[in-house]
Coordinates of C-alpha atoms in Angstrom, one line a residue:
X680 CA -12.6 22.3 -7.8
X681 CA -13.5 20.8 -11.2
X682 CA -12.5 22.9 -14.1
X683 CA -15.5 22.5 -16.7
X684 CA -15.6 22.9 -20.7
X685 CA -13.7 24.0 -22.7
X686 CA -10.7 22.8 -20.4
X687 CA -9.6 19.1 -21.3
X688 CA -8.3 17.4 -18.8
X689 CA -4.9 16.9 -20.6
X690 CA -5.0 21.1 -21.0
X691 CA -6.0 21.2 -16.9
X692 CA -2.6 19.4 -16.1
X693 CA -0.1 22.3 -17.3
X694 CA -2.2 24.8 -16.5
X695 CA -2.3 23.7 -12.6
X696 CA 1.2 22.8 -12.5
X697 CA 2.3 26.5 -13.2
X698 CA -0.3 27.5 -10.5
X699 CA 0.8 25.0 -8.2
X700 CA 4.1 26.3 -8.7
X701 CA 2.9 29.6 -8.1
X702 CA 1.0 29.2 -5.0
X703 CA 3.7 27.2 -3.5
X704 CA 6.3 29.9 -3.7
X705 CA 4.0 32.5 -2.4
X706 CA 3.0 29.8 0.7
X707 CA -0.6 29.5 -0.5
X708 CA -2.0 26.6 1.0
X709 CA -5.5 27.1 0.5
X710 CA -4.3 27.3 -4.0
X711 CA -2.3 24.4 -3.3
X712 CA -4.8 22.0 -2.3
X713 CA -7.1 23.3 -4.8
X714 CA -4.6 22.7 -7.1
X715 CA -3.6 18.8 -6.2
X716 CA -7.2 18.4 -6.2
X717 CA -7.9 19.7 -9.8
X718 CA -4.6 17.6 -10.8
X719 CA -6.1 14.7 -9.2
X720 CA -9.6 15.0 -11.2
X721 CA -7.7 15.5 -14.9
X722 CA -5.1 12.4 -14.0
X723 CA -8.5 10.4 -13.3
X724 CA -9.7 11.8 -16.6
X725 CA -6.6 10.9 -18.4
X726 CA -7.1 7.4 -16.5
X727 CA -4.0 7.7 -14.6
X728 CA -5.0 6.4 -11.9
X729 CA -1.7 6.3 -9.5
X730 CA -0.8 10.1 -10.3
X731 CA -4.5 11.1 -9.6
X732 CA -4.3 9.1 -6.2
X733 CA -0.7 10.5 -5.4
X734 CA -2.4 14.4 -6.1
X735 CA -5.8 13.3 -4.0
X736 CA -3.3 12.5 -1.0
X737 CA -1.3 15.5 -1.0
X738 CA -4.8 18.0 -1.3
X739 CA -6.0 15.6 2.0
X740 CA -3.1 16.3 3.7
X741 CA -3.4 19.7 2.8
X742 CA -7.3 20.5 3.7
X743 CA -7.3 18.9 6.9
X744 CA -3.8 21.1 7.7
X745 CA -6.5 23.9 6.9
X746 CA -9.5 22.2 8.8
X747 CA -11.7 22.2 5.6
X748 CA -13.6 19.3 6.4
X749 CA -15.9 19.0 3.7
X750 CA -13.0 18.7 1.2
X751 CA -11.1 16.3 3.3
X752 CA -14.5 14.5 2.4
X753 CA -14.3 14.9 -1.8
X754 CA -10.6 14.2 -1.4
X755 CA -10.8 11.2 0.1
X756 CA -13.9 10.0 -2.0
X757 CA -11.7 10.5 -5.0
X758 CA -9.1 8.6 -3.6
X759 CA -11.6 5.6 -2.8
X760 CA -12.9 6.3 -6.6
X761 CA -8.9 5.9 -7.4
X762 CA -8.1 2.6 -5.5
X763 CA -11.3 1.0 -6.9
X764 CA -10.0 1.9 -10.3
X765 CA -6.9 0.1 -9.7
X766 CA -9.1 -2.5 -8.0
X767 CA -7.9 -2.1 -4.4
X768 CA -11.2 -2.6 -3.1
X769 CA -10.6 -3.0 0.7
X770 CA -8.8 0.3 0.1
X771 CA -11.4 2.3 -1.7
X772 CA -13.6 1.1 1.2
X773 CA -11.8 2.7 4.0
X774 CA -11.3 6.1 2.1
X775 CA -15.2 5.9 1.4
X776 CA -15.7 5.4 4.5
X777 CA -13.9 7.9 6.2
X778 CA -15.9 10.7 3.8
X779 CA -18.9 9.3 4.5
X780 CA -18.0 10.1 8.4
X781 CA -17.1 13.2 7.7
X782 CA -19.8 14.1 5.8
X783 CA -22.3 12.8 8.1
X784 CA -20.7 14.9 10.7
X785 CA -21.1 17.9 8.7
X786 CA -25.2 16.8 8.1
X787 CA -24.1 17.0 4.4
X788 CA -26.4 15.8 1.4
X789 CA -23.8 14.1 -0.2
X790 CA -23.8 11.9 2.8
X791 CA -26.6 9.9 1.4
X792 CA -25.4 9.5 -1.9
X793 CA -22.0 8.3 -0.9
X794 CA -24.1 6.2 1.5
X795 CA -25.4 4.5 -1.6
X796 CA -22.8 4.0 -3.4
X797 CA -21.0 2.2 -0.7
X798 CA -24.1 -0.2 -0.4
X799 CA -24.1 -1.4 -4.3
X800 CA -20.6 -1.9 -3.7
X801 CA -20.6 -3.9 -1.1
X802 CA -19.5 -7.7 -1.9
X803 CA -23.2 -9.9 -2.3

């Protein structure tokens, strides 16, 4: 879930923290992975990229607890997108491509794209 203008990602950060709190007190686990993931998204806005890959895990471990598959696949492309940030290549690799298997599983358009971007990546 990506919050969109007006939202900055700096605003986004307290704003899910309270909800984060929230949801986790009430046993939400469905807010709280929506939560870690729109963390995740405003830390890689802010370019911090070891807190956005810290929030990235704990929404993984959350969706597949819920058997969301399809967000088991953005979180762990956002956790490739962090490692390659940090330039932990081999890393980012792996995470692509486990959301590229998942999201050819699920016959999912954003299979291809992912697809692609793994390609130009790729070391010549």
């Amino acid at each position: 879930m990506r919050l969109s203008a007006p939202w900055t990602d700096a605003e986004v950060v307290p704003e899910r923290t309270t909800a984060l709190d929230l949801f986790e007190r009430t046993g939400n686990r469905t807010g709280q992975a929506y939560c870690w993931d729109s963390l995740a998204h405003a830390y890689r806005g802010l370019d911090r990229h070891a807190e956005a890959i810290g929030c990235f895990q704990r929404a993984l471990g959350l969706f597949r607890a819920l058997g969301d598959h399809y967000n088991q696949a953005t979180a762990l492309t956002g956790l490739g997108d962090g490692h390659a940030a940090r330039g932990d290549r081999a890393e980012a690799r792996a995470c692509h491509r486990q959301a590229l298997d998942i999201l050819r599983e699920l016959g999912h358009p954003e299979a291809d794209d992912l697809q692609r971007r793994l390609t130009q990546a790729a070391p010549a």
